[in-house]
Amino acid sequence: MPEVLSNTGTGIEEVLKALNIKELNFGFSTGAKEGKGSGEPIGSYSPVDASLVASVGSCGQEDYNTVIATAEKAFEEWRKWPAPKRGEVVRQIGEALREKKEPLGKLVSFEMGKSLQEGLGEVQEMIDICDFAVGLSRQLYGLTMHSERPLHRMYEQYHPLGIVGIISAFNFPVAVWSWNTMLAWVCGDVCVWKPSEKSPVSAIACQNIIKEVFKKNDVPEGVSCIIQGDYTVGEMMTADKRVPLISATGSIRMGKKVAAAVGSRLGKTLLELGGNNAVIITENADLNIAIVGSLFGAVGTCGQRCTSTRRLIIHDSIYEDVKNSLVKAYGQLRIGDPLDQNNHVGPLIDRQAVEAYLNAIEQVKAEGGKMLVDGGVLTGEGYESGCYVKPAIAEAQNHFKIVQQETFAPILYLLKYSTIEEAIAIQNGVDQGLSSAIMTTNLRQAELFLSYSGSDCGIANVNIGTSGAEIGGAFGGEKETGGGRESGSDAWKVYMRRQTNTINYSTELPLAQGIKFDI
């Protein structure tokens, strides 16, 4: 473990102490119990300074089966708790997260490399979804409808599914898990979480907070479980008929494998996969808003958000002005230790991500693109991890192979258009369909962008960038983004099974199609 959290003067030991973490080397947890696991240990290295945050255990098949059996048993009891009572437990989790916001946010930032403001913001998202779920626990509404048969009543109701398997990504080590668990818990499900092997300590911190709240409320062991490990542990989960729903966040390549495995057993999936998000900047845009929104969308979290801005589609009449403003703004970016709040951009997650970033820059050049802001890896004092890179800007064409792909790094492609219809076609002209935005003060352009012939993404914004989302709305995308929806609105329904009920309170039994039996 590092002696200090870089440039903060706060030791990692102090952060772990503030989170009441005494044991890190376990590969699985059922809430009340932990086990080291029979798999190979996983080392979590901070991209901030390449130091070892911790070495944790990992699961083998026997460990996995132990966790699933415990979760199954917990579900039998947990589903019987009244939903408002389950909501009360989630409310207390929200309060515990408020108390631990600073150390948990700092741990997230250090382990993953995002800025401290973003780390704290991620914990705030967890708090917000707890608040949302508490209200939801009293609003799990069904429907009533009129039967075509006399003296019959029909209605629909929702029941919990059982075990919800959650596979999360490194870029949001805790928030996306909370979007799933808080809703699943008030719905009566139990959760088994496989966190990213690149951010396992943040997951342990969350489990530790949950464990204390559950203990006070006598929540059965197994409602909240963690299984650490690599992709093989995820494969155990996706192939398991005992897990009716898999919620997976990650790459499109990973999502296709998950969908195939779960689909082969006719299970349910909630997939949040890649994004290739664009902002259209029209001739009617407020450029102050457009530049700020595009800048943050492109460089926030060092370009490692699924909602990061990858493409700027700029009207030809203002193209040069926007280009020059962006180049100037990029020249003012401060890159360095993410826990230093004077810095704008932190590191990529690891050197493998750095290689992908460098390869993408070379590919856009090879395809005929022009670099406006050169990329590169930063070296020297403060950059010893080898994960700090320069946010880059390139002029490109939408049909370039590299532009059609998602590179999880701060590379922004500038594209030019003449008509709004052309801009929308460019925006939609990729396989991914997560987030999109238009910058305009023209009502007709805005409404066209939001219409059935506009953006084909799951998220479409006006005068707001592509990056980030409020928990009150359902989050997710279309096409190869997977089609899943998490967080707000009626996303809770995916964690439940719908049942149609018909009650006959007459003295007769009318049969379908007028069929009669003489008995």
Coordinates of C-alpha atoms in Angstrom, one line a residue:
M1 CA 0.0 0.0 0.0
P2 CA 1.2 3.6 -0.6
E3 CA 2.2 5.6 2.4
V4 CA 0.2 8.6 1.3
L5 CA -2.6 9.4 -1.1
S6 CA -0.7 11.5 -3.6
N7 CA -0.3 15.2 -2.7
T8 CA -3.1 15.0 -0.1
G9 CA -1.2 14.4 3.0
T10 CA -3.8 11.7 3.9
G11 CA -2.5 8.1 4.2
I12 CA -4.4 5.4 2.5
E13 CA -4.5 3.7 5.9
E14 CA -6.4 6.7 7.3
V15 CA -9.0 6.4 4.4
L16 CA -9.5 2.7 5.0
K17 CA -9.8 3.4 8.7
A18 CA -12.4 6.0 8.1
L19 CA -14.3 3.4 6.1
N20 CA -13.9 0.9 8.9
I21 CA -12.1 -1.5 6.6
K22 CA -10.0 -4.0 8.5
E23 CA -9.9 -6.9 6.0
L24 CA -9.1 -6.5 2.3
N25 CA -7.8 -9.9 1.3
F26 CA -11.1 -11.7 0.6
G27 CA -12.4 -13.0 -2.7
F28 CA -16.0 -13.2 -1.8
S29 CA -18.5 -11.9 0.8
T30 CA -22.0 -12.8 1.7
G31 CA -22.4 -9.8 4.0
A32 CA -21.9 -11.5 7.3
K33 CA -19.0 -13.7 6.1
E34 CA -15.9 -13.3 3.9
G35 CA -13.6 -15.9 2.3
K36 CA -10.2 -15.5 0.7
G37 CA -11.3 -17.5 -2.3
S38 CA -9.4 -20.2 -4.2
G39 CA -8.5 -18.1 -7.2
E40 CA -5.4 -16.1 -8.0
P41 CA -5.0 -12.9 -6.0
I42 CA -5.8 -9.6 -7.7
G43 CA -3.6 -6.6 -7.3
S44 CA -5.2 -3.2 -7.5
Y45 CA -2.7 -0.6 -8.7
S46 CA -3.5 3.1 -8.6
P47 CA -3.0 4.9 -11.9
V48 CA -2.2 8.0 -9.9
D49 CA 1.3 6.7 -8.9
A50 CA 1.4 3.0 -9.8
S51 CA 1.3 2.0 -6.2
L52 CA -0.4 -1.2 -5.0
V53 CA -3.6 -0.2 -3.3
A54 CA -4.3 -3.7 -2.1
S55 CA -4.1 -7.3 -3.1
V56 CA -7.5 -9.1 -2.9
G57 CA -8.6 -12.7 -3.3
S58 CA -10.7 -14.1 -6.1
C59 CA -13.3 -16.8 -6.5
G60 CA -13.2 -20.3 -7.8
Q61 CA -16.3 -22.4 -8.7
E62 CA -16.8 -23.7 -5.2
D63 CA -16.6 -20.2 -3.7
Y64 CA -19.1 -19.0 -6.3
N65 CA -21.5 -21.8 -5.5
T66 CA -21.3 -21.0 -1.8
V67 CA -22.2 -17.3 -2.5
I68 CA -25.1 -18.2 -4.8
A69 CA -26.5 -20.8 -2.3
T70 CA -26.5 -18.1 0.4
A71 CA -28.1 -15.6 -1.9
E72 CA -30.9 -18.0 -2.8
K73 CA -31.6 -18.7 0.9
A74 CA -31.7 -14.9 1.6
F75 CA -34.2 -14.3 -1.2
E76 CA -36.7 -16.6 0.4
E77 CA -36.9 -14.3 3.4
W78 CA -36.1 -10.9 1.9
R79 CA -38.9 -11.1 -0.6
K80 CA -41.4 -11.4 2.3
W81 CA -40.3 -8.1 3.9
P82 CA -42.8 -5.3 3.0
A83 CA -41.4 -3.1 0.3
P84 CA -41.5 0.1 2.6
K85 CA -39.5 -1.8 5.2
R86 CA -36.9 -2.7 2.6
G87 CA -37.0 1.0 1.6
E88 CA -36.2 2.0 5.2
V89 CA -33.0 -0.1 5.0
V90 CA -32.0 1.6 1.8
R91 CA -32.7 5.0 3.5
Q92 CA -30.3 4.1 6.2
I93 CA -27.7 3.1 3.6
G94 CA -28.1 6.6 2.1
E95 CA -27.4 8.1 5.5
A96 CA -24.3 5.9 5.9
L97 CA -23.1 7.0 2.5
R98 CA -23.5 10.7 3.5
E99 CA -21.3 10.0 6.5
K100 CA -18.7 8.2 4.5
K101 CA -18.8 10.4 1.4
E102 CA -15.4 12.0 1.7
P103 CA -13.3 8.9 2.4
L104 CA -15.2 6.8 -0.1
G105 CA -15.0 9.5 -2.8
K106 CA -11.2 9.8 -2.1
L107 CA -10.8 6.0 -2.4
V108 CA -12.7 5.9 -5.7
S109 CA -10.5 8.7 -7.1
F110 CA -7.3 7.1 -6.0
E111 CA -8.0 3.6 -7.1
M112 CA -9.6 4.6 -10.5
G113 CA -7.9 7.9 -11.2
K114 CA -10.8 10.2 -11.7
S115 CA -10.7 13.7 -10.2
L116 CA -11.6 14.1 -6.5
Q117 CA -14.6 16.2 -7.5
E118 CA -15.8 13.3 -9.7
G119 CA -15.1 10.7 -7.0
L120 CA -17.2 12.7 -4.5
G121 CA -19.8 13.2 -7.2
E122 CA -20.0 9.5 -7.8
V123 CA -20.8 8.9 -4.1
Q124 CA -23.4 11.6 -4.3
E125 CA -25.0 9.7 -7.1
M126 CA -25.2 6.7 -4.8
I127 CA -26.9 8.9 -2.1
D128 CA -29.3 10.2 -4.7
I129 CA -30.4 6.8 -5.9
C130 CA -31.0 5.7 -2.3
D131 CA -33.3 8.7 -1.9
F132 CA -35.1 7.7 -5.2
A133 CA -35.4 4.1 -4.2
V134 CA -36.9 5.0 -0.8
G135 CA -39.8 6.7 -2.5
L136 CA -40.0 3.9 -5.0
S137 CA -40.6 1.4 -2.2
R138 CA -44.1 2.8 -1.8
Q139 CA -44.8 3.1 -5.6
L140 CA -44.3 -0.4 -7.0
Y141 CA -47.6 0.0 -8.8
G142 CA -49.5 -2.4 -11.0
L143 CA -52.5 -1.9 -13.1
T144 CA -56.2 -2.8 -13.0
M145 CA -58.3 -3.3 -16.1
H146 CA -61.9 -4.3 -16.9
S147 CA -62.5 -8.0 -17.7
E148 CA -64.7 -8.9 -20.7
R149 CA -66.4 -11.5 -18.5
P150 CA -69.1 -10.6 -16.0
L151 CA -68.2 -10.6 -12.3
H152 CA -64.5 -10.9 -13.0
R153 CA -61.7 -8.6 -11.9
M154 CA -58.3 -8.3 -13.7
Y155 CA -55.1 -6.7 -12.5
E156 CA -51.4 -6.8 -13.0
Q157 CA -48.8 -7.0 -10.2
Y158 CA -45.0 -7.2 -10.0
H159 CA -43.0 -9.8 -8.0
P160 CA -39.2 -9.9 -7.4
L161 CA -37.1 -12.0 -9.7
G162 CA -34.6 -13.5 -7.3
I163 CA -30.9 -13.1 -7.7
V164 CA -29.7 -10.1 -9.7
G165 CA -26.1 -10.5 -11.0
I166 CA -24.3 -7.3 -11.4
I167 CA -21.1 -7.0 -13.5
S168 CA -19.7 -3.4 -13.2
A169 CA -16.9 -1.5 -15.0
F170 CA -13.8 0.3 -13.6
N171 CA -14.8 3.8 -14.7
F172 CA -17.7 4.0 -12.2
P173 CA -16.6 1.6 -9.5
V174 CA -19.5 2.2 -7.2
A175 CA -22.3 4.4 -8.7
V176 CA -23.6 2.0 -11.4
W177 CA -23.6 -0.8 -8.9
S178 CA -25.8 1.3 -6.6
W179 CA -28.2 2.2 -9.5
N180 CA -28.9 -1.6 -9.7
T181 CA -28.8 -2.7 -6.1
M182 CA -30.9 0.0 -4.5
L183 CA -33.7 -0.5 -7.0
A184 CA -33.4 -4.3 -6.9
W185 CA -33.4 -4.3 -3.1
V186 CA -36.6 -2.3 -2.7
C187 CA -38.1 -4.6 -5.3
G188 CA -37.3 -7.6 -3.1
D189 CA -34.4 -9.1 -5.0
V190 CA -31.0 -10.0 -3.7
C191 CA -27.7 -9.0 -5.4
V192 CA -24.5 -10.7 -6.3
W193 CA -21.9 -8.2 -7.5
K194 CA -18.8 -8.9 -9.6
P195 CA -16.8 -5.6 -9.5
S196 CA -14.1 -4.8 -12.0
E197 CA -10.8 -6.4 -11.2
K198 CA -9.3 -2.9 -11.7
S199 CA -11.2 -1.4 -8.8
P200 CA -11.9 -4.1 -6.2
V201 CA -11.1 -2.1 -3.1
S202 CA -13.9 0.4 -3.8
A203 CA -16.3 -2.5 -3.9
I204 CA -15.1 -3.8 -0.6
A205 CA -15.6 -0.4 0.9
C206 CA -19.2 -0.4 -0.3
Q207 CA -19.8 -3.9 1.1
N208 CA -18.4 -2.8 4.4
I209 CA -20.8 0.2 4.7
I210 CA -23.8 -2.0 3.6
K211 CA -22.8 -4.8 6.1
E212 CA -23.0 -2.4 9.1
V213 CA -26.5 -1.2 8.1
F214 CA -27.8 -4.7 7.4
K215 CA -26.5 -5.9 10.8
K216 CA -28.5 -3.2 12.6
N217 CA -31.7 -4.2 10.7
D218 CA -31.3 -8.0 10.9
V219 CA -31.2 -8.2 7.1
P220 CA -30.6 -11.9 6.1
E221 CA -27.1 -12.8 5.1
G222 CA -26.8 -13.0 1.3
V223 CA -28.9 -10.0 0.3
S224 CA -25.7 -8.2 -0.6
C225 CA -22.8 -10.4 -2.0
I226 CA -19.5 -9.8 -3.7
I227 CA -17.6 -12.2 -5.9
Q228 CA -14.1 -10.9 -6.9
G229 CA -12.3 -12.3 -9.9
D230 CA -11.6 -11.9 -13.7
Y231 CA -13.8 -12.6 -16.6
T232 CA -14.1 -16.3 -15.7
V233 CA -16.1 -15.4 -12.6
G234 CA -18.5 -13.4 -14.8
E235 CA -18.9 -16.4 -17.1
M236 CA -20.0 -18.5 -14.1
M237 CA -22.7 -15.9 -13.4
T238 CA -23.9 -15.5 -17.0
A239 CA -24.2 -19.3 -17.4
D240 CA -26.1 -19.8 -14.2
K241 CA -29.8 -20.5 -14.4
R242 CA -30.1 -19.5 -10.7
V243 CA -29.4 -15.9 -11.7
P244 CA -32.5 -14.8 -13.7
L245 CA -31.1 -11.3 -14.5
I246 CA -27.6 -10.2 -15.4
S247 CA -27.0 -6.4 -15.4
A248 CA -23.6 -5.9 -17.2
T249 CA -21.7 -2.7 -17.9
G250 CA -18.7 -2.7 -20.2
S251 CA -17.6 -3.0 -23.8
I252 CA -19.7 -4.0 -26.7
R253 CA -17.5 -7.1 -27.2
M254 CA -18.2 -8.1 -23.6
G255 CA -21.9 -7.4 -23.9
K256 CA -22.3 -9.6 -26.9
K257 CA -20.8 -12.5 -25.0
V258 CA -23.0 -11.9 -22.0
A259 CA -26.1 -11.6 -24.2
A260 CA -25.4 -14.8 -26.0
A261 CA -24.7 -16.7 -22.8
V262 CA -27.7 -15.5 -20.9
G263 CA -29.9 -15.7 -24.0
S264 CA -29.0 -19.3 -24.5
R265 CA -30.7 -20.1 -21.2
L266 CA -33.6 -17.6 -21.8
G267 CA -32.5 -15.4 -19.0
K268 CA -32.9 -11.6 -18.8
T269 CA -30.1 -9.0 -19.4
L270 CA -29.7 -5.3 -18.8
L271 CA -26.8 -4.2 -20.9
E272 CA -25.0 -0.8 -20.7
L273 CA -22.3 -1.0 -23.3
G274 CA -20.2 1.4 -25.5
G275 CA -21.0 4.9 -26.6
N276 CA -19.7 7.0 -29.5
N277 CA -21.4 10.1 -28.4
A278 CA -21.6 13.3 -30.5
V279 CA -22.5 16.9 -30.0
I280 CA -24.0 18.9 -32.9
I281 CA -23.0 22.6 -32.7
T282 CA -25.3 24.6 -34.9
E283 CA -24.9 28.0 -36.4
N284 CA -27.4 29.1 -33.7
A285 CA -25.5 27.8 -30.8
D286 CA -24.5 29.8 -27.7
L287 CA -20.8 29.1 -28.1
N288 CA -19.9 29.7 -24.5
I289 CA -22.2 26.8 -23.5
A290 CA -21.1 24.7 -26.5
I291 CA -17.4 25.0 -25.8
V292 CA -17.7 24.3 -22.0
G293 CA -20.0 21.4 -22.5
S294 CA -17.9 19.9 -25.3
L295 CA -14.7 20.3 -23.3
F296 CA -15.9 18.7 -20.1
G297 CA -17.6 15.9 -22.1
A298 CA -14.3 15.1 -23.9
V299 CA -11.8 15.3 -21.1
G300 CA -13.8 14.5 -18.0
T301 CA -12.6 11.2 -16.3
C302 CA -9.8 11.4 -19.0
G303 CA -12.4 10.4 -21.6
Q304 CA -13.3 7.2 -19.8
R305 CA -17.0 7.6 -19.5
C306 CA -19.5 5.7 -21.6
T307 CA -21.1 9.1 -22.2
S308 CA -17.8 10.9 -23.0
T309 CA -18.0 13.2 -26.1
R310 CA -16.1 11.5 -28.9
R311 CA -17.3 13.6 -31.9
L312 CA -18.1 17.2 -32.5
I313 CA -20.3 17.9 -35.5
I314 CA -19.9 21.6 -36.3
H315 CA -21.7 23.8 -38.8
D316 CA -19.4 24.9 -41.5
S317 CA -20.1 28.6 -40.9
I318 CA -18.7 28.5 -37.3
Y319 CA -16.3 25.6 -37.7
E320 CA -13.1 27.7 -37.6
D321 CA -14.3 29.7 -34.6
V322 CA -15.2 26.6 -32.6
K323 CA -12.0 24.8 -33.6
N324 CA -9.8 27.8 -32.5
S325 CA -11.7 28.1 -29.2
L326 CA -11.3 24.4 -28.4
V327 CA -7.6 24.4 -29.3
K328 CA -7.1 27.4 -27.0
A329 CA -9.1 25.8 -24.2
Y330 CA -7.1 22.5 -24.4
G331 CA -3.9 24.5 -24.0
Q332 CA -5.1 25.6 -20.6
L333 CA -5.9 22.1 -19.3
R334 CA -4.0 21.0 -16.2
I335 CA -3.1 17.4 -16.2
G336 CA -1.9 15.6 -13.0
D337 CA -2.8 14.0 -9.7
P338 CA -6.6 13.8 -9.6
L339 CA -6.7 14.3 -5.9
D340 CA -5.3 17.8 -6.5
Q341 CA -8.4 19.9 -7.2
N342 CA -6.4 22.3 -9.2
N343 CA -6.0 19.7 -12.0
H344 CA -8.6 19.1 -14.7
V345 CA -7.5 15.8 -16.0
G346 CA -6.2 12.7 -14.3
P347 CA -4.7 9.5 -15.6
L348 CA -6.0 6.6 -17.8
I349 CA -6.8 3.5 -15.8
D350 CA -3.6 1.5 -16.8
R351 CA -0.9 1.2 -19.5
Q352 CA -3.1 -1.0 -21.6
A353 CA -5.5 1.9 -21.9
V354 CA -2.5 4.1 -22.8
E355 CA -1.6 1.8 -25.6
A356 CA -5.2 1.9 -27.0
Y357 CA -5.0 5.7 -26.9
L358 CA -1.7 5.8 -28.8
N359 CA -2.9 3.3 -31.4
A360 CA -6.0 5.3 -32.0
I361 CA -4.0 8.5 -32.7
E362 CA -1.8 6.7 -35.1
Q363 CA -4.8 5.2 -36.8
V364 CA -6.6 8.5 -37.3
K365 CA -3.4 9.9 -38.9
A366 CA -3.2 6.8 -41.1
E367 CA -6.7 7.3 -42.3
G368 CA -6.1 10.9 -43.3
G369 CA -7.0 12.8 -40.2
K370 CA -5.2 15.9 -39.1
M371 CA -4.1 16.4 -35.5
L372 CA -5.0 19.9 -34.1
V373 CA -3.9 19.1 -30.6
D374 CA -1.2 16.4 -30.5
G375 CA -1.5 13.7 -28.0
G376 CA 1.2 11.9 -26.1
V377 CA 2.2 10.3 -22.8
L378 CA 3.5 12.6 -20.1
T379 CA 6.7 11.8 -18.3
G380 CA 8.7 13.2 -15.4
E381 CA 7.9 14.1 -11.9
G382 CA 4.3 13.4 -10.9
Y383 CA 3.8 11.2 -14.0
E384 CA 5.7 8.1 -12.9
S385 CA 2.7 5.7 -13.4
G386 CA 3.0 6.1 -17.2
C387 CA -0.8 6.6 -17.3
Y388 CA -1.0 10.4 -17.8
V389 CA -1.8 11.4 -21.4
K390 CA -2.6 14.6 -23.3
P391 CA -6.2 15.1 -24.4
A392 CA -6.0 15.3 -28.2
I393 CA -8.2 16.8 -31.0
A394 CA -8.2 15.6 -34.6
E395 CA -10.0 16.7 -37.7
A396 CA -11.6 13.6 -39.2
Q397 CA -14.4 12.1 -41.3
N398 CA -17.3 10.1 -39.7
H399 CA -16.6 7.1 -42.0
F400 CA -13.1 6.6 -40.7
K401 CA -12.8 3.2 -39.1
I402 CA -11.3 4.6 -35.9
V403 CA -14.1 7.2 -35.6
Q404 CA -16.7 4.5 -35.9
Q405 CA -15.1 2.8 -32.8
E406 CA -15.2 3.8 -29.2
T407 CA -11.7 4.6 -27.8
F408 CA -11.9 4.9 -24.0
A409 CA -9.5 7.9 -23.9
P410 CA -9.6 11.7 -24.4
I411 CA -9.5 11.9 -28.2
L412 CA -12.0 14.3 -29.8
Y413 CA -12.9 14.2 -33.5
L414 CA -14.1 17.3 -35.3
L415 CA -16.5 16.8 -38.2
K416 CA -18.1 19.4 -40.4
Y417 CA -21.7 19.7 -41.8
S418 CA -23.9 22.0 -43.8
T419 CA -27.5 21.2 -43.1
I420 CA -29.2 20.0 -39.9
E421 CA -30.4 16.9 -41.6
E422 CA -26.8 16.1 -42.6
A423 CA -25.7 16.7 -39.0
I424 CA -28.3 14.3 -37.6
A425 CA -27.3 11.6 -40.2
I426 CA -23.7 11.9 -39.1
Q427 CA -24.7 11.7 -35.4
N428 CA -26.7 8.6 -36.1
G429 CA -24.1 7.1 -38.5
V430 CA -22.4 4.9 -35.9
D431 CA -23.3 1.5 -34.4
Q432 CA -23.5 2.8 -30.8
G433 CA -26.5 4.8 -29.5
L434 CA -26.0 6.0 -26.0
S435 CA -25.9 9.8 -25.6
S436 CA -26.2 12.7 -27.9
A437 CA -26.6 16.5 -27.7
I438 CA -27.4 19.5 -29.8
M439 CA -26.3 23.1 -29.1
T440 CA -28.7 25.5 -30.5
T441 CA -31.0 28.4 -29.6
N442 CA -33.3 27.6 -32.6
L443 CA -36.5 25.9 -31.4
R444 CA -37.1 24.1 -34.7
Q445 CA -33.6 22.6 -34.8
A446 CA -34.0 21.4 -31.1
E447 CA -37.4 19.8 -31.7
L448 CA -36.2 18.1 -34.9
F449 CA -33.3 16.6 -33.0
L450 CA -35.6 15.2 -30.4
S451 CA -38.2 14.0 -32.9
Y452 CA -38.7 10.5 -34.4
S453 CA -36.4 11.6 -37.3
G454 CA -33.8 13.0 -35.0
S455 CA -31.3 11.4 -32.6
D456 CA -31.5 7.6 -32.4
C457 CA -29.8 7.5 -29.0
G458 CA -31.2 6.6 -25.6
I459 CA -30.3 10.0 -24.3
A460 CA -30.7 13.2 -26.3
N461 CA -30.0 16.6 -24.8
V462 CA -30.4 20.2 -25.8
N463 CA -27.8 22.8 -24.7
I464 CA -26.3 20.2 -22.3
G465 CA -23.3 18.0 -23.2
T466 CA -23.4 14.2 -23.5
S467 CA -21.6 13.4 -20.3
G468 CA -23.4 12.6 -17.1
A469 CA -27.0 11.9 -16.3
E470 CA -29.5 12.6 -13.5
I471 CA -30.7 9.6 -11.5
G472 CA -34.4 10.6 -12.0
G473 CA -34.3 9.6 -15.7
A474 CA -33.8 6.1 -17.1
F475 CA -30.2 5.8 -18.2
G476 CA -29.2 3.7 -21.2
G477 CA -28.9 3.5 -25.0
E478 CA -29.9 1.8 -28.2
K479 CA -28.3 -0.2 -31.0
E480 CA -25.0 -1.7 -29.8
T481 CA -25.1 0.1 -26.6
G482 CA -27.4 -2.7 -25.5
G483 CA -30.8 -1.3 -25.0
G484 CA -30.8 -1.5 -21.2
R485 CA -32.2 1.1 -18.8
E486 CA -31.0 1.8 -15.3
S487 CA -31.7 4.2 -12.5
G488 CA -34.8 6.4 -12.6
S489 CA -38.2 6.5 -14.3
D490 CA -39.7 3.0 -14.5
A491 CA -36.4 1.2 -14.8
W492 CA -37.4 -0.7 -11.7
K493 CA -39.6 -3.0 -13.7
V494 CA -36.6 -4.9 -15.2
Y495 CA -35.8 -6.2 -11.7
M496 CA -39.3 -7.7 -11.4
R497 CA -41.5 -10.2 -13.1
R498 CA -45.0 -9.1 -14.2
Q499 CA -48.0 -11.2 -13.4
T500 CA -51.6 -10.9 -14.8
N501 CA -54.3 -12.0 -12.3
T502 CA -57.9 -12.7 -13.0
I503 CA -60.4 -13.3 -10.2
N504 CA -63.8 -14.9 -10.7
Y505 CA -66.2 -13.9 -8.0
S506 CA -69.4 -15.2 -9.8
T507 CA -71.1 -18.6 -9.3
E508 CA -70.3 -19.6 -12.9
L509 CA -67.3 -20.3 -15.0
P510 CA -67.6 -18.7 -18.5
L511 CA -65.1 -20.3 -20.9
A512 CA -63.1 -18.8 -23.7
Q513 CA -64.8 -18.6 -27.2
G514 CA -68.1 -19.6 -25.6
I515 CA -67.1 -23.2 -25.2
K516 CA -69.5 -25.2 -22.9
F517 CA -69.3 -28.6 -21.3
D518 CA -72.5 -30.5 -20.4
I519 CA -71.7 -32.0 -17.0

